[in-house]
Coordinates of N, CA and C in Angstrom, one line a residue:
Chain B
E1 N 0.8 -1.3 0.0 CA -0.2 0.0 0.0 C 0.9 1.1 -0.1
V2 N 0.5 2.3 -0.7 CA 1.4 3.4 -1.1 C 0.8 4.4 0.2
Q3 N 1.9 5.0 1.1 CA 1.6 5.7 2.1 C 2.9 6.8 2.3
L4 N 2.2 7.9 2.6 CA 2.8 9.1 2.3 C 2.6 9.3 4.2
V5 N 3.6 9.6 4.5 CA 3.1 10.6 5.9 C 4.3 11.7 6.7
E6 N 3.2 12.9 6.8 CA 4.2 14.2 6.8 C 4.6 14.1 8.6
S7 N 5.5 15.0 8.9 CA 5.6 15.5 10.4 C 6.7 16.5 10.1
G8 N 6.6 17.4 11.2 CA 7.5 18.7 10.9 C 6.6 19.7 11.7
G9 N 5.4 19.9 11.8 CA 4.6 20.9 11.9 C 4.7 21.0 13.0
G10 N 4.2 22.5 13.6 CA 3.9 23.0 15.0 C 3.9 24.6 14.6
L11 N 3.4 25.3 15.9 CA 3.8 26.2 15.9 C 5.1 27.3 15.9
V12 N 5.3 28.8 15.5 CA 6.2 28.9 14.9 C 6.2 30.6 14.9
Q13 N 6.9 31.3 15.4 CA 6.9 32.9 15.4 C 7.2 33.4 13.9
P14 N 6.9 34.5 13.4 CA 6.8 34.9 12.2 C 8.1 35.3 12.0
G15 N 9.1 34.6 11.0 CA 10.3 35.0 10.6 C 11.1 33.8 11.4
G16 N 10.4 33.0 11.8 CA 11.0 32.0 12.2 C 11.2 30.6 10.7
S17 N 11.8 29.4 11.5 CA 11.7 28.4 10.2 C 11.4 27.0 11.1
L18 N 11.1 26.2 9.8 CA 10.8 25.1 10.2 C 11.0 24.2 9.1
R19 N 11.1 22.5 9.4 CA 11.4 21.7 8.3 C 10.4 20.8 8.3
L20 N 9.6 20.6 7.3 CA 8.6 19.5 7.3 C 9.4 18.2 6.7
S21 N 8.8 16.5 7.0 CA 9.7 15.6 6.2 C 7.9 14.7 5.8
C22 N 8.2 14.1 5.1 CA 7.1 13.4 4.1 C 7.9 12.0 4.4
A23 N 8.0 10.7 5.2 CA 8.1 9.5 4.6 C 6.9 8.7 3.4
A24 N 7.9 8.3 2.9 CA 7.3 7.4 1.7 C 7.3 5.9 1.8
S25 N 6.7 5.0 1.4 CA 6.4 3.8 1.4 C 5.4 3.1 0.6
G26 N 5.7 2.0 -0.3 CA 5.1 1.2 -0.8 C 5.4 1.2 -2.2
F27 N 5.8 1.9 -2.7 CA 6.5 2.0 -3.6 C 7.6 3.0 -4.1
T28 N 8.3 2.5 -5.3 CA 9.7 3.1 -5.8 C 10.0 4.5 -5.3
F29 N 10.4 5.3 -4.2 CA 10.1 6.6 -4.0 C 11.2 7.5 -5.3
S30 N 12.3 6.7 -5.7 CA 13.1 7.3 -6.8 C 12.9 7.5 -7.9
S31 N 11.6 7.1 -8.3 CA 11.1 6.6 -9.7 C 10.4 7.6 -9.9
Y32 N 9.5 8.7 -9.0 CA 8.6 9.5 -8.5 C 8.8 10.9 -8.9
W33 N 8.5 12.1 -9.3 CA 8.7 13.2 -8.9 C 7.9 13.4 -7.9
M34 N 7.9 14.3 -7.1 CA 7.2 14.7 -5.5 C 7.0 15.9 -5.0
S35 N 5.7 16.1 -4.4 CA 5.2 17.6 -4.6 C 4.7 17.9 -2.9
W36 N 4.7 19.2 -2.7 CA 3.9 19.7 -1.3 C 3.0 20.7 -1.9
V37 N 1.6 20.6 -1.3 CA 0.4 21.5 -1.7 C 0.0 21.8 0.0
R38 N -0.3 22.6 0.4 CA -0.8 23.5 1.2 C -2.1 24.1 1.4
Q39 N -2.6 23.8 2.2 CA -4.2 24.4 2.6 C -4.4 25.1 3.8
A40 N -4.5 26.6 3.9 CA -4.8 27.4 4.6 C -6.1 27.0 5.2
P41 N -6.2 27.4 6.7 CA -7.2 27.1 7.5 C -9.0 27.7 6.7
G42 N -9.8 26.8 6.3 CA -11.0 27.0 5.6 C -10.6 27.3 4.3
K43 N -9.7 27.1 3.5 CA -9.3 27.8 2.3 C -9.0 26.7 1.3
G44 N -8.7 26.9 0.0 CA -8.6 26.1 -1.1 C -7.0 25.2 -0.9
L45 N -6.9 24.4 -1.7 CA -5.6 23.9 -2.4 C -4.5 24.7 -2.7
E46 N -3.3 24.9 -2.6 CA -2.1 25.8 -3.1 C -1.1 24.9 -3.5
W47 N -0.5 24.5 -4.8 CA 0.3 24.1 -4.9 C 1.6 24.8 -4.2
V48 N 2.8 24.4 -3.9 CA 4.0 24.8 -2.9 C 5.1 24.5 -3.9
A49 N 5.5 23.2 -4.3 CA 6.7 23.3 -5.0 C 6.8 21.4 -5.3
N50 N 7.6 21.6 -6.1 CA 7.8 19.9 -6.4 C 9.1 19.6 -7.1
I51 N 9.8 18.2 -7.0 CA 10.8 17.9 -7.3 C 10.9 16.4 -8.2
K52 N 11.7 16.8 -8.8 CA 12.3 15.4 -9.8 C 12.6 14.3 -9.4
Q53 N 13.2 13.5 -9.6 CA 13.0 12.2 -9.1 C 14.8 12.3 -8.6
D54 N 15.5 13.0 -9.2 CA 16.9 13.1 -8.8 C 17.1 14.3 -8.0
G55 N 16.5 15.0 -7.6 CA 16.5 16.5 -7.2 C 17.2 17.3 -8.0
S56 N 17.4 16.9 -9.5 CA 18.0 18.2 -10.4 C 16.8 19.2 -10.9
E57 N 15.8 19.2 -10.5 CA 14.8 20.0 -11.0 C 14.0 20.3 -9.8
K58 N 13.9 21.5 -9.5 CA 12.7 21.9 -8.3 C 12.0 23.1 -8.8
Y59 N 10.7 23.3 -8.5 CA 10.0 24.3 -9.0 C 8.9 25.0 -7.8
Y60 N 8.4 25.9 -7.4 CA 8.4 26.6 -6.4 C 6.8 27.9 -6.9
V61 N 6.0 28.1 -6.1 CA 5.0 29.0 -6.4 C 5.7 29.9 -6.0
D62 N 5.3 31.0 -6.7 CA 6.2 32.4 -6.3 C 6.1 33.0 -5.0
S63 N 5.3 32.7 -4.3 CA 5.0 33.7 -3.3 C 6.1 32.8 -1.9
V64 N 6.5 31.5 -2.4 CA 7.6 31.0 -1.6 C 9.2 31.1 -1.9
K65 N 8.9 31.3 -3.5 CA 10.5 31.2 -3.6 C 11.5 32.1 -3.1
G66 N 12.9 31.6 -2.5 CA 13.7 32.3 -1.7 C 13.5 32.1 -0.8
R67 N 12.5 31.4 0.0 CA 12.2 30.8 1.6 C 12.1 29.6 1.6
F68 N 11.6 28.9 0.6 CA 11.3 27.8 1.3 C 12.2 26.7 -0.1
T69 N 12.7 25.8 0.5 CA 13.7 24.9 0.1 C 12.8 23.2 -0.5
I70 N 12.7 22.7 -1.4 CA 12.4 21.3 -1.2 C 13.9 20.2 -1.6
S71 N 13.5 19.1 -1.1 CA 14.5 18.3 -1.0 C 14.1 16.8 -0.8
R72 N 14.9 16.0 -1.4 CA 14.6 14.8 -0.9 C 16.2 14.0 -0.6
D73 N 15.8 12.4 0.0 CA 17.0 11.9 0.3 C 16.1 10.3 -0.2
N74 N 16.7 9.7 -1.5 CA 16.1 8.8 -1.9 C 16.5 7.7 -1.2
A75 N 17.4 7.6 -0.5 CA 17.8 6.3 0.1 C 17.0 6.2 1.5
K76 N 16.5 7.4 1.9 CA 16.0 7.3 3.1 C 14.2 7.3 2.6
N77 N 14.2 6.9 1.6 CA 12.4 7.3 0.9 C 11.5 8.5 1.7
S78 N 12.4 9.7 1.6 CA 12.2 10.8 2.4 C 12.1 12.1 1.4
L79 N 11.0 13.0 1.8 CA 10.6 14.2 1.1 C 10.8 15.4 2.3
Y80 N 11.6 16.6 1.9 CA 11.6 17.4 2.8 C 11.3 18.5 2.3
L81 N 11.0 20.0 3.1 CA 10.4 21.3 2.8 C 11.1 21.7 3.9
Q82 N 12.1 22.4 3.6 CA 12.4 24.0 4.6 C 11.6 24.8 4.4
M83 N 11.7 25.6 5.6 CA 10.4 26.9 5.4 C 11.7 27.8 6.5
N84 N 12.1 28.6 5.7 CA 12.6 29.8 6.5 C 11.5 31.2 6.3
S85 N 11.7 32.2 6.9 CA 11.3 33.5 7.2 C 9.7 33.3 7.0
L86 N 9.3 32.4 8.0 CA 8.0 32.4 8.1 C 7.0 33.4 8.3
R87 N 5.9 33.4 7.5 CA 4.8 34.5 7.4 C 3.6 34.3 8.1
A88 N 3.1 34.9 8.3 CA 1.1 34.6 8.6 C 0.5 33.7 8.0
E89 N 0.6 34.0 6.3 CA 0.1 33.9 5.6 C 0.6 32.4 5.0
D90 N 1.7 32.0 6.1 CA 2.3 30.4 5.7 C 1.4 29.5 6.2
T91 N 0.2 29.8 7.6 CA -0.2 28.8 8.2 C -1.0 28.2 7.0
A92 N -1.2 26.8 7.7 CA -2.1 26.3 6.3 C -1.5 24.5 7.0
V93 N -2.3 23.4 6.7 CA -1.7 22.3 6.5 C -1.1 21.8 5.1
Y94 N 0.1 21.1 5.3 CA 0.9 20.9 4.4 C 1.0 19.7 4.2
Y95 N 0.8 19.3 2.7 CA 0.4 17.7 2.6 C 1.7 17.5 1.6
C96 N 2.1 16.6 1.3 CA 3.0 16.3 0.1 C 2.3 15.0 -0.5
A97 N 2.6 14.9 -1.7 CA 1.7 14.1 -2.7 C 2.7 13.6 -3.9
R98 N 2.3 12.2 -4.1 CA 3.0 11.6 -5.1 C 2.9 12.1 -6.5
D99 N 4.2 12.1 -7.7 CA 4.1 12.7 -8.6 C 3.7 14.2 -9.0
Y100 N 3.8 15.0 -10.2 CA 3.1 16.0 -10.3 C 2.0 15.8 -10.5
E101 N 1.5 14.8 -11.0 CA -0.5 14.5 -10.7 C -0.6 14.2 -9.3
L102 N -0.5 14.2 -8.5 CA -0.5 14.3 -7.2 C -1.4 13.2 -6.9
D103 N -0.9 12.1 -6.4 CA -1.7 11.0 -6.0 C -0.6 9.8 -5.6
P104 N -1.0 9.6 -4.2 CA -1.7 10.0 -3.5 C -1.4 10.9 -2.7
W105 N -1.9 11.2 -1.3 CA -1.8 12.4 -0.4 C -1.6 12.1 0.6
G106 N -0.4 12.6 1.4 CA -0.6 12.0 2.7 C -1.4 12.6 4.0
Q107 N -1.5 12.7 4.7 CA -2.4 13.1 6.0 C -2.1 14.6 6.3
G108 N -1.2 15.6 6.1 CA -1.0 16.4 6.2 C -0.6 17.0 7.6
T109 N 0.5 18.1 7.9 CA 0.5 18.5 8.8 C 0.5 19.9 9.2
L110 N 0.0 20.5 10.4 CA -0.2 21.8 10.3 C 0.9 22.4 10.6
V111 N 0.9 23.6 9.8 CA 2.0 24.8 10.6 C 1.0 26.1 10.6
T112 N 1.7 26.8 12.0 CA 1.2 27.5 12.3 C 1.9 28.8 12.6
V113 N 1.5 30.1 11.9 CA 2.8 30.7 12.4 C 2.1 32.2 13.0
S114 N 2.5 32.1 14.0 CA 1.8 33.2 15.2 C 2.7 33.7 16.3
S115 N 2.7 34.7 16.6 CA 3.6 35.3 17.4 C 2.6 35.2 18.9
Chain K
D1 N 0.1 32.6 -15.1 CA -0.4 31.7 -14.3 C -1.8 31.1 -15.3
V2 N -2.1 30.0 -14.9 CA -3.4 29.5 -15.7 C -4.3 29.7 -14.8
V3 N -5.7 30.3 -14.6 CA -6.5 30.3 -13.9 C -7.8 29.0 -13.6
M4 N -8.1 28.7 -13.1 CA -9.1 28.0 -13.3 C -10.1 28.3 -12.1
T5 N -11.6 28.1 -13.2 CA -12.5 28.8 -12.5 C -13.8 27.6 -12.6
Q6 N -14.2 27.6 -11.0 CA -15.0 26.7 -10.7 C -16.5 26.8 -10.7
S7 N -17.8 26.0 -11.0 CA -18.9 26.7 -10.7 C -20.0 25.5 -10.8
P8 N -20.9 25.4 -9.9 CA -21.3 26.6 -9.0 C -19.9 26.2 -7.7
L9 N -20.2 27.4 -6.7 CA -19.2 27.1 -5.4 C -19.9 26.4 -4.3
S10 N -21.2 26.3 -4.7 CA -21.9 25.7 -3.4 C -23.0 24.7 -4.1
L11 N -23.1 23.4 -3.9 CA -24.0 22.4 -4.8 C -24.7 21.7 -3.8
P12 N -26.0 22.4 -3.5 CA -27.4 20.8 -2.5 C -27.9 20.2 -3.6
V13 N -27.3 18.8 -3.0 CA -27.6 18.0 -4.3 C -28.6 16.9 -3.2
T14 N -29.9 16.8 -3.9 CA -30.9 15.4 -3.6 C -30.4 14.1 -3.6
L15 N -30.2 13.3 -2.3 CA -29.6 11.9 -2.6 C -30.4 11.1 -3.7
G16 N -29.5 10.3 -4.6 CA -29.8 9.7 -5.7 C -30.0 10.7 -6.6
Q17 N -29.9 11.9 -6.7 CA -30.3 12.7 -7.7 C -28.4 12.8 -8.4
P18 N -28.4 13.6 -9.7 CA -27.1 13.8 -10.2 C -26.7 15.4 -10.1
A19 N -25.3 15.0 -10.4 CA -24.9 16.7 -9.7 C -23.9 17.1 -11.1
S20 N -23.3 17.9 -11.1 CA -22.2 18.5 -12.3 C -21.7 20.0 -11.8
I21 N -20.2 19.5 -12.2 CA -19.8 20.7 -11.2 C -18.9 21.2 -12.9
S22 N -18.8 22.7 -13.0 CA -17.8 23.3 -14.1 C -16.9 23.5 -13.6
C23 N -15.8 23.2 -14.4 CA -14.4 23.8 -14.4 C -13.5 24.5 -15.8
R24 N -13.3 25.8 -15.7 CA -13.3 26.6 -16.4 C -11.6 26.7 -16.9
S25 N -10.5 27.1 -17.2 CA -9.5 27.2 -17.7 C -8.9 28.1 -18.4
S26 N -8.1 29.3 -17.5 CA -8.0 30.5 -18.7 C -7.0 30.3 -19.8
Q27 N -6.7 28.9 -20.2 CA -6.1 28.9 -21.4 C -6.3 27.1 -22.0
S28 N -6.2 27.2 -23.1 CA -6.3 25.5 -23.0 C -5.1 24.9 -22.5
L29 N -5.8 23.6 -22.1 CA -4.7 22.6 -21.0 C -4.5 21.4 -22.3
V30 N -4.5 21.5 -23.3 CA -3.7 20.4 -24.4 C -2.2 20.6 -24.3
Y31 N -1.6 19.9 -23.8 CA -0.4 20.0 -24.0 C 0.6 19.3 -25.6
S32 N 1.8 19.9 -25.2 CA 2.5 19.0 -26.5 C 2.1 17.5 -26.9
D33 N 2.3 17.1 -25.9 CA 2.4 15.6 -26.0 C 0.8 14.9 -26.2
G34 N -0.1 16.0 -26.7 CA -1.4 15.4 -27.1 C -2.4 15.2 -25.6
N35 N -1.8 15.3 -24.6 CA -2.6 14.8 -23.6 C -3.3 16.3 -22.9
T36 N -4.4 15.8 -22.5 CA -4.9 16.9 -21.3 C -4.6 16.8 -20.0
Y37 N -3.9 17.8 -19.3 CA -4.0 17.1 -17.8 C -4.6 18.2 -16.9
L38 N -5.7 17.6 -16.8 CA -6.8 17.9 -15.9 C -7.7 16.6 -15.1
N39 N -7.3 17.2 -13.7 CA -7.5 16.3 -12.7 C -8.5 16.8 -11.5
W40 N -9.5 16.2 -11.0 CA -10.4 16.2 -10.1 C -9.8 15.6 -9.1
F41 N -10.7 16.1 -8.0 CA -9.9 16.1 -6.5 C -11.3 16.1 -5.7
Q42 N -11.0 15.2 -4.7 CA -12.3 15.0 -3.8 C -11.9 14.7 -2.2
Q43 N -12.5 16.5 -1.6 CA -11.7 16.3 -0.3 C -13.0 16.0 1.0
R44 N -12.9 15.2 1.5 CA -14.0 14.8 2.3 C -14.1 15.6 3.5
P45 N -14.9 15.7 4.6 CA -14.8 16.6 5.7 C -13.6 16.2 6.5
G46 N -12.8 16.5 6.9 CA -11.5 16.3 7.8 C -11.1 15.4 7.5
Q47 N -10.8 14.9 5.8 CA -9.9 14.2 5.1 C -8.7 14.6 4.3
S48 N -7.6 14.2 3.7 CA -7.1 14.7 2.8 C -7.6 14.5 1.5
P49 N -7.2 15.5 0.5 CA -7.8 15.1 -0.7 C -7.3 13.9 -1.4
R50 N -8.5 13.6 -2.0 CA -7.9 11.9 -2.9 C -8.4 12.6 -4.6
R51 N -7.6 11.7 -5.3 CA -7.7 12.2 -6.6 C -8.6 11.4 -7.3
L52 N -9.7 11.7 -7.9 CA -10.7 11.0 -8.5 C -10.5 10.7 -10.1
I53 N -10.2 11.7 -10.8 CA -9.9 11.7 -12.4 C -8.9 12.1 -12.6
Y54 N -8.1 11.5 -13.4 CA -6.8 12.2 -14.1 C -7.3 12.3 -15.7
K55 N -6.4 13.0 -16.4 CA -6.6 13.4 -17.8 C -7.7 13.3 -18.5
V56 N -8.7 14.0 -17.2 CA -10.3 14.8 -17.6 C -10.9 13.4 -17.7
S57 N -10.6 12.5 -17.9 CA -11.9 11.3 -17.8 C -11.5 10.0 -17.3
N58 N -10.4 9.7 -17.1 CA -9.8 8.3 -16.7 C -10.0 8.4 -15.0
R59 N -10.6 7.5 -14.5 CA -11.0 6.8 -13.0 C -9.7 6.5 -12.3
D60 N -9.6 7.4 -11.2 CA -8.5 6.1 -10.2 C -9.2 4.9 -9.8
S61 N -8.3 4.3 -9.4 CA -8.5 2.9 -8.7 C -9.5 2.9 -7.6
G62 N -10.6 2.0 -7.5 CA -11.3 2.3 -6.4 C -12.3 3.7 -6.7
V63 N -12.6 4.4 -7.4 CA -13.4 5.5 -7.4 C -14.9 4.4 -8.0
P64 N -16.0 5.2 -7.5 CA -17.0 4.3 -8.2 C -17.6 5.2 -9.4
D65 N -18.0 3.9 -10.7 CA -18.4 4.7 -11.8 C -19.6 5.4 -11.9
R66 N -20.2 6.3 -10.9 CA -21.3 6.9 -10.9 C -20.2 8.3 -10.9
F67 N -18.3 8.4 -11.1 CA -18.0 9.7 -11.1 C -17.8 9.5 -12.5
S68 N -17.6 10.8 -13.1 CA -17.4 10.7 -14.6 C -16.7 12.1 -15.1
G69 N -15.7 12.1 -16.1 CA -15.3 13.5 -16.4 C -15.2 13.4 -17.9
S70 N -15.3 14.8 -18.2 CA -15.5 15.1 -19.4 C -14.8 16.4 -20.1
G71 N -14.8 16.8 -21.1 CA -14.7 18.4 -21.4 C -13.4 18.1 -22.7
S72 N -12.9 19.6 -22.8 CA -11.6 19.8 -24.0 C -11.3 20.7 -23.7
G73 N -10.2 21.1 -24.1 CA -9.4 22.6 -24.4 C -9.4 23.0 -23.2
T74 N -10.9 24.1 -22.5 CA -10.5 25.0 -21.3 C -12.0 24.7 -20.8
D75 N -12.7 23.8 -21.1 CA -14.1 23.3 -20.9 C -13.9 21.9 -20.2
F76 N -14.6 21.8 -18.8 CA -14.6 20.5 -18.2 C -15.3 20.3 -17.2
T77 N -15.8 19.3 -16.9 CA -17.3 18.9 -15.9 C -16.8 17.7 -15.3
L78 N -17.4 17.6 -14.1 CA -17.3 16.2 -13.5 C -18.8 16.3 -12.7
K79 N -18.9 15.5 -13.5 CA -20.4 14.3 -13.1 C -20.6 13.1 -11.7
I80 N -21.4 13.4 -11.2 CA -22.1 12.4 -10.4 C -23.2 11.6 -10.7
S81 N -23.4 10.6 -11.2 CA -24.8 9.7 -12.2 C -26.1 10.2 -10.6
R82 N -25.7 9.9 -9.7 CA -26.3 9.8 -8.7 C -25.4 9.8 -7.3
V83 N -26.3 11.3 -6.7 CA -25.2 11.4 -5.1 C -25.6 10.5 -3.9
E84 N -24.3 9.8 -3.5 CA -24.8 8.9 -2.2 C -24.4 10.5 -1.0
A85 N -24.5 9.5 0.2 CA -24.0 10.4 1.2 C -22.5 10.8 1.6
E86 N -21.8 9.7 1.2 CA -20.5 9.6 1.2 C -19.3 10.6 0.4
D87 N -20.7 11.1 -0.8 CA -19.8 12.2 -1.7 C -20.0 13.6 -1.2
V88 N -20.4 13.4 0.0 CA -20.3 15.1 0.9 C -19.1 15.4 0.5
G89 N -18.9 16.9 0.2 CA -17.3 17.4 0.3 C -17.2 18.3 -0.6
V90 N -15.9 18.5 -0.6 CA -15.0 19.5 -1.8 C -14.8 18.8 -2.8
Y91 N -15.0 19.5 -4.1 CA -14.0 18.9 -5.2 C -13.5 20.6 -6.1
Y92 N -12.2 19.9 -6.5 CA -11.5 20.6 -7.1 C -11.0 20.3 -8.2
C93 N -11.0 21.0 -9.4 CA -10.4 21.3 -10.6 C -8.8 21.3 -10.1
M94 N -7.7 20.7 -11.1 CA -6.5 21.1 -10.9 C -6.0 20.8 -12.6
Q95 N -4.6 22.0 -13.2 CA -4.5 21.9 -14.1 C -2.7 21.3 -14.2
G96 N -2.2 20.8 -15.1 CA -0.8 20.1 -14.7 C -0.1 20.3 -16.0
T97 N -1.1 21.1 -17.1 CA -0.4 21.4 -18.0 C 0.5 22.2 -18.1
H98 N 0.0 23.6 -17.8 CA 1.4 24.5 -17.7 C 1.5 24.9 -16.4
W99 N 2.7 24.2 -16.0 CA 3.5 24.0 -14.6 C 5.1 24.2 -15.1
P100 N 5.5 25.3 -13.8 CA 5.1 25.7 -12.8 C 4.0 27.1 -13.0
P101 N 3.0 27.3 -11.8 CA 2.7 26.4 -11.3 C 1.3 25.7 -11.5
V102 N 1.5 24.4 -10.9 CA 0.4 23.7 -11.1 C -0.8 25.0 -10.5
T103 N -1.8 24.5 -11.1 CA -3.0 25.5 -10.4 C -4.5 24.9 -10.1
F104 N -5.2 24.9 -9.6 CA -6.6 24.8 -9.1 C -7.5 25.7 -8.6
G105 N -8.9 24.7 -8.9 CA -9.7 25.8 -9.0 C -10.5 26.2 -7.3
Q106 N -11.2 27.0 -7.3 CA -11.3 27.3 -5.9 C -12.0 26.5 -5.2
G107 N -12.5 25.5 -5.8 CA -13.6 23.9 -5.0 C -15.1 24.5 -5.1
T108 N -15.8 23.3 -5.0 CA -17.0 23.4 -5.3 C -17.7 22.3 -3.8
K109 N -18.4 23.1 -3.2 CA -18.9 22.2 -1.6 C -19.8 21.2 -2.2
V110 N -20.0 20.2 -1.9 CA -21.4 19.4 -2.4 C -21.8 19.1 -1.2
E111 N -23.0 19.7 -0.6 CA -23.6 18.8 0.4 C -24.9 18.5 -0.2
I112 N -26.1 18.0 0.8 CA -27.0 17.3 0.9 C -28.2 17.8 1.0
K113 N -29.2 18.2 0.4 CA -30.3 18.8 0.7 C -31.1 18.9 1.9

């Protein structure tokens, strides 16, 4: 069974940093693009970033460019999102999803940016 | 960026009746390889999103056949032939043709009358 499990969310002050992780199992992780998508409380879905199988290509939504970094460790079947200079508007549930076609999704991890 | 516009944003439906959600893109979603990368997702209350339909009309594994997708170019539709209680939730269309960024519609909330 394909499984994606996010972790690392929590409460952080504006300007702070957080690193999210996504542990993958049940498929050949190194064969797929991987993505992060977020959902602010009560709002819709927003794609954040994705990364190619070997990490050689990375893409970001404009609002996080220069602040967030997506990475992966294929030996550990893990995806990461390093989030720096966090803002209140980054408050959201962050999901990892397999492939750029976004199937399936993890259960999400909540990031709250507040003083 | 490609703008995805869904309608309606709220859809009250009677159990057993059909439902239809429209999704329009600001430019054609036909990719250079001939495929159209338009997906539909379902998000039930309190759950993560789940992909239902990929490339306009292909149902994902385990998705009931009462769900169907259609359309071309810039106009797409998700139909539920007979709504069941478990279909309550928010439905999103998503385009994966012109990325980055991948973009989603605003979501359509389906509820039972």
